[in-house]
Short mmCIF file of C-alpha atoms in Angstrom, two decimals:
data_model
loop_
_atom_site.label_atom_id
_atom_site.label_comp_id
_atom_site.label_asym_id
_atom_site.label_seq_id
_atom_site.Cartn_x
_atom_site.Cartn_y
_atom_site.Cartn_z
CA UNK A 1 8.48 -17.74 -63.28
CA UNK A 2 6.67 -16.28 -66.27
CA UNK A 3 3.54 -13.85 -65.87
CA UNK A 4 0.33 -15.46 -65.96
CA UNK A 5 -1.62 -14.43 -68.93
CA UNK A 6 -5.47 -13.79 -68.91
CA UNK A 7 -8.10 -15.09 -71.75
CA UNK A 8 -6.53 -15.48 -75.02
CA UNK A 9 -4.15 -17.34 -74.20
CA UNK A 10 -3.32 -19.92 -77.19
CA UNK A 11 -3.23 -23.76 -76.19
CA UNK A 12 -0.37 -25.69 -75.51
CA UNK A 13 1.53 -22.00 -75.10
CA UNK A 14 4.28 -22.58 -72.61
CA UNK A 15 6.70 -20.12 -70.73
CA UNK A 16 9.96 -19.90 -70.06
CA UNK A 17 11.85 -23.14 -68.82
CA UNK A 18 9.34 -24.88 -71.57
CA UNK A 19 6.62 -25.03 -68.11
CA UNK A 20 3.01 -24.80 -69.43
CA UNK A 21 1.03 -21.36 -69.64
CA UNK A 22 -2.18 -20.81 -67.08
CA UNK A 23 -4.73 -18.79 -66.73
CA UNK A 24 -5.45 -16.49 -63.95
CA UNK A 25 -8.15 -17.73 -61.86
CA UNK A 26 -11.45 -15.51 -61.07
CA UNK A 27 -11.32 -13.50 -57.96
CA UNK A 28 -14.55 -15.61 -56.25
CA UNK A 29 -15.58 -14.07 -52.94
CA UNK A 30 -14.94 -16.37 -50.12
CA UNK A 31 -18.23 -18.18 -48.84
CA UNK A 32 -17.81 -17.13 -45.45
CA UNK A 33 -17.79 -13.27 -46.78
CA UNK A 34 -21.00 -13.71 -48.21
CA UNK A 35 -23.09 -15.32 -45.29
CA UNK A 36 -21.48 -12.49 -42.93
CA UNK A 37 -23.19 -9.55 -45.90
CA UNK A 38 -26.32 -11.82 -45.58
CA UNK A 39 -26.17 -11.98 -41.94
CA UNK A 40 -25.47 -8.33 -42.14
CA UNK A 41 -28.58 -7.35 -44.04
CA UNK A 42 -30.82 -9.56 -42.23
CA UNK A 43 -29.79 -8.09 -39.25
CA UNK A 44 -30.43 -4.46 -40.62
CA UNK A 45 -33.92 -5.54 -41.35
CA UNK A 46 -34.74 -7.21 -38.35
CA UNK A 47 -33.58 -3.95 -36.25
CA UNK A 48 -35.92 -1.98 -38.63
CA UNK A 49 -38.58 -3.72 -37.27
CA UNK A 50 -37.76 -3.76 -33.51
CA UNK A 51 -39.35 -1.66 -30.85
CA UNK A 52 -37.76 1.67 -30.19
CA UNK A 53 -36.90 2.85 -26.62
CA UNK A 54 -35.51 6.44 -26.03
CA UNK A 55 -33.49 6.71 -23.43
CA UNK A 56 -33.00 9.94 -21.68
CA UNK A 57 -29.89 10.78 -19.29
CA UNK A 58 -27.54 13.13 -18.13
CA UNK A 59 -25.59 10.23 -16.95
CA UNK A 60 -23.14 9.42 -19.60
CA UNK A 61 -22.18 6.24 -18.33
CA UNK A 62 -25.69 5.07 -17.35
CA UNK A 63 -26.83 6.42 -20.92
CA UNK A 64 -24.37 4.44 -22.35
CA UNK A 65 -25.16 1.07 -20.16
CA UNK A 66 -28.76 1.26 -21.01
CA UNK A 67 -28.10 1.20 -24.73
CA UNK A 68 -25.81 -1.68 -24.42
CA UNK A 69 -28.64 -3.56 -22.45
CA UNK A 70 -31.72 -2.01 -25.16
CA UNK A 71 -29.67 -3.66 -27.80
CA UNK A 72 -28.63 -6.68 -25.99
CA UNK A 73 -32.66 -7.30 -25.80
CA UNK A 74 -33.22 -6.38 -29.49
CA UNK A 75 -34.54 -2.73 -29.25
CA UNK A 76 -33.84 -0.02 -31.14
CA UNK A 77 -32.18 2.71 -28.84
CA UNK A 78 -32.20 6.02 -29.11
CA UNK A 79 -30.39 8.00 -26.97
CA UNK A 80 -30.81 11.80 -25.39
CA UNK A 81 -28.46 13.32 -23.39
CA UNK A 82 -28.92 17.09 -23.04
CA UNK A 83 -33.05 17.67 -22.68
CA UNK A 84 -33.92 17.10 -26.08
CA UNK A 85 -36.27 14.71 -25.24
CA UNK A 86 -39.87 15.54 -25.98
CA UNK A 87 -38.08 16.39 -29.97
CA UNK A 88 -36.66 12.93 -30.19
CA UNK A 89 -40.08 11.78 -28.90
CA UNK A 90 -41.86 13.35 -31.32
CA UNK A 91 -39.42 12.83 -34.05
CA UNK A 92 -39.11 8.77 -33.28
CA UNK A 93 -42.31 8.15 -31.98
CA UNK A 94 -40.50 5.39 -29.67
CA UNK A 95 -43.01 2.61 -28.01
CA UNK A 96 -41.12 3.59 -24.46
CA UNK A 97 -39.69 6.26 -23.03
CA UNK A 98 -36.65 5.47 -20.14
CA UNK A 99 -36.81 8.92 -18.73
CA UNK A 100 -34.39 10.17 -15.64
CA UNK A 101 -36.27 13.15 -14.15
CA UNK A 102 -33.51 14.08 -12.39
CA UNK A 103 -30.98 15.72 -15.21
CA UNK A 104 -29.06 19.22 -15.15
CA UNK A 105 -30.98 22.15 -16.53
CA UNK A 106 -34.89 20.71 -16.86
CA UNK A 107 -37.38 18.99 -14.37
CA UNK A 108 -37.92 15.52 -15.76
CA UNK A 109 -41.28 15.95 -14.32
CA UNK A 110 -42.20 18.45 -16.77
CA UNK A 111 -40.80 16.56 -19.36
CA UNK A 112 -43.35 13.70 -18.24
CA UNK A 113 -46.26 15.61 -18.20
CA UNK A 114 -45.59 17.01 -21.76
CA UNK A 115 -45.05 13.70 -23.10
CA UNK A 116 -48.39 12.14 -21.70
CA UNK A 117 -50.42 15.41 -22.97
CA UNK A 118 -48.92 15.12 -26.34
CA UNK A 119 -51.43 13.29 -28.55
CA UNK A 120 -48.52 11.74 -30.67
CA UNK A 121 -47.40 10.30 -27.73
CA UNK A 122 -50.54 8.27 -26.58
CA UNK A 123 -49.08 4.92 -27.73
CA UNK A 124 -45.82 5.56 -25.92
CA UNK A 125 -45.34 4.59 -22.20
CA UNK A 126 -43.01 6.24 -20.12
CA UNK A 127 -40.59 4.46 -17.43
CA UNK A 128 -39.03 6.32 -15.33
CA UNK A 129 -35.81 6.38 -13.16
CA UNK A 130 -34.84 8.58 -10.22
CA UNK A 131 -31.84 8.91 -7.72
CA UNK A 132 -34.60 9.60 -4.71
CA UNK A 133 -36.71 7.19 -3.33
CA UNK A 134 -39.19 9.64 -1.88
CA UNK A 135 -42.37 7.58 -2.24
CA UNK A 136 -44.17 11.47 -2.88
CA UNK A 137 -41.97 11.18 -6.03
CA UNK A 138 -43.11 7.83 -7.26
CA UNK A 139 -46.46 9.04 -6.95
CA UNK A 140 -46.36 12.22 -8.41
CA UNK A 141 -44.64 10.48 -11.56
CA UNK A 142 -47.28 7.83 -11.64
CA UNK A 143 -49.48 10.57 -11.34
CA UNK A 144 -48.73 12.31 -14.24
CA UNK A 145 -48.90 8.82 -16.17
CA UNK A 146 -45.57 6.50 -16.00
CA UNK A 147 -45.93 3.18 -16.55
CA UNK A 148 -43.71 2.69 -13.73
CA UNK A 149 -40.82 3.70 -11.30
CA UNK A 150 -37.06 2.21 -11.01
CA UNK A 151 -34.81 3.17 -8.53
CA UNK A 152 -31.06 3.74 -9.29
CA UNK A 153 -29.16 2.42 -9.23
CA UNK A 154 -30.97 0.21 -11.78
CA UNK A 155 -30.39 -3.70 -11.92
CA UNK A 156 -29.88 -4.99 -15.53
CA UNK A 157 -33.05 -7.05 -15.65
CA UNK A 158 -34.67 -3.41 -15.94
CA UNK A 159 -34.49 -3.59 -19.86
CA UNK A 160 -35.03 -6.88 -19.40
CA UNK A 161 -38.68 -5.68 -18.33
CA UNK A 162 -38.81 -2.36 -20.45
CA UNK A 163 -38.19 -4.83 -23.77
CA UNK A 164 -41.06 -6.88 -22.49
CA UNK A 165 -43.27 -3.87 -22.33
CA UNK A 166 -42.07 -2.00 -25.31
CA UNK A 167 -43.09 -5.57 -27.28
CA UNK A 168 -46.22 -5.26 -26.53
CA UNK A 169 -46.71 -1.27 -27.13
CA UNK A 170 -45.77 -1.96 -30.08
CA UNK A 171 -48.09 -4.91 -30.64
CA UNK A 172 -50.84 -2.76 -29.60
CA UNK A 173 -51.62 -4.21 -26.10
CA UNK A 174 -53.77 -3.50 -23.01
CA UNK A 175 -53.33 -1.30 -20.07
CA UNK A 176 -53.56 -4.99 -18.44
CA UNK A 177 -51.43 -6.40 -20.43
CA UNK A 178 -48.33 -3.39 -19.59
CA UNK A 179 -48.80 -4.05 -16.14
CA UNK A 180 -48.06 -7.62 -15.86
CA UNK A 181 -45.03 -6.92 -17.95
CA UNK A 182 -43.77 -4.70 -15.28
CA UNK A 183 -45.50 -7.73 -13.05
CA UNK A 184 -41.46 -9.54 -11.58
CA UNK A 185 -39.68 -6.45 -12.63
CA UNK A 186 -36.67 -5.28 -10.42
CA UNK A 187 -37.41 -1.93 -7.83
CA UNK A 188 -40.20 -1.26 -9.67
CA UNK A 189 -43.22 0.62 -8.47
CA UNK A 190 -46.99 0.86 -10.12
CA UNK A 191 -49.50 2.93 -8.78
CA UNK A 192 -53.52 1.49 -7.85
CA UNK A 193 -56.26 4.25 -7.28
CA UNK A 194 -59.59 3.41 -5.36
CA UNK A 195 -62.49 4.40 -7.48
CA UNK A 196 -64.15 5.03 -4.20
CA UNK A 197 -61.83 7.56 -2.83
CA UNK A 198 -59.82 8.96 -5.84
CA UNK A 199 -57.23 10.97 -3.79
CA UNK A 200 -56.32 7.60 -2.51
CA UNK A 201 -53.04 6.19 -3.87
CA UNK A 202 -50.93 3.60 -2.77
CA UNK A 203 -47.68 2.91 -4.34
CA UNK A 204 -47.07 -1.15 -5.13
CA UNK A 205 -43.41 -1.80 -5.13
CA UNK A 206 -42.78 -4.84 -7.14
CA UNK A 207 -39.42 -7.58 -5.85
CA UNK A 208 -37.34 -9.45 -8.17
CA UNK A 209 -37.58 -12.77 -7.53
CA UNK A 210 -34.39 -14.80 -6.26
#
């Protein structure tokens, strides 16, 4: 077979075997390639716009989980694995914070308090999860200003609940309205303080409904 010939080619010009001359088509990009770049770009711009959530833990495996699940309910993860935290904090400005106080080489705790005193980080809530289930340690976190307290091992509504309250961080909600997000959420605990006797706390744990 002769070699197809591009523009220029004269009409009625025929090959060998006396078999008429064609052109070459144009190289057109398959339909199906373009909706996947379109579905590609709208996807980068809707992620732009999505909440973040850091998510802080020494646990590789749990880190990992918790990103899958942050991205399965369209946040923006970021992830911190080796006490960087309060730097990514400040650096991302995320509308939560999943913080494990529990983590080799720094007390979470600490890490808590410096987040809430940070004045960068008064739009950002902080949730977070702990290996003990010493109610003293739910309170002193709640305390120090978490939103709330998970138990691990965590059940995989917990994003679930943190995407629902990161939503409305970011949309510039009430105090009220962060606690009913947390309001069917998991192992999770709140704290309520009597104004009549302030050293009075009593630590709400909420049940997943079956």
């Amino acid at each position: 077979m002769g070699r197809l010939r591009g523009r220029g080619l004269p009409a009625g010009a025929r090959g060998p075997g006396g078999r008429p001359r064609t052109r070459a088509p144009h190289a057109q990009p398959p339909v199906a390639t373009a909706v996947r770049a379109l579905d590609r770009n709208l996807k980068e711009v809707a992620d732009m716009s999505a909440p973040k959530v850091l998510i802080a833990d020494d646990d590789e495996v749990m880190l990992r989980a918790l990103e899958r699940q942050a991205l399965k309910h369209g946040l923006r993860p970021i992830t911190a694995s080796e006490g960087q935290v309060l730097e990514l904090a400040l650096e991302h400005r995320p509308a939560v914070v999943v913080l494990d106080i529990h983590q080799r080489g720094f007390d979470g705790r600490d890490v808590l308090a410096q987040l809430k005193r940070a004045p960068e980080m008064r739009r950002t809530e902080v949730v977070v999860i702990s290996g003990q289930e010493e109610p003293s340690t739910q309170a002193e976190c709640l305390m120090l200003g978490a939103a709330a307290f998970q138990r691990k091992p965590v059940e995989w509504s917990f994003m679930e609940e943190v995407a629902r309250l990161a939503r409305q961080v970011s949309a510039g909600a009430s105090e009220a309205s962060w606690l009913e997000a947390f309001g069917g959420g998991g192992d999770l605990a709140l704290i309520e303080i009597e104004e009549s006797s302030p050293s009075s706390i009593e630590v709400l744990p909420w049940v997943a409904e079956e």
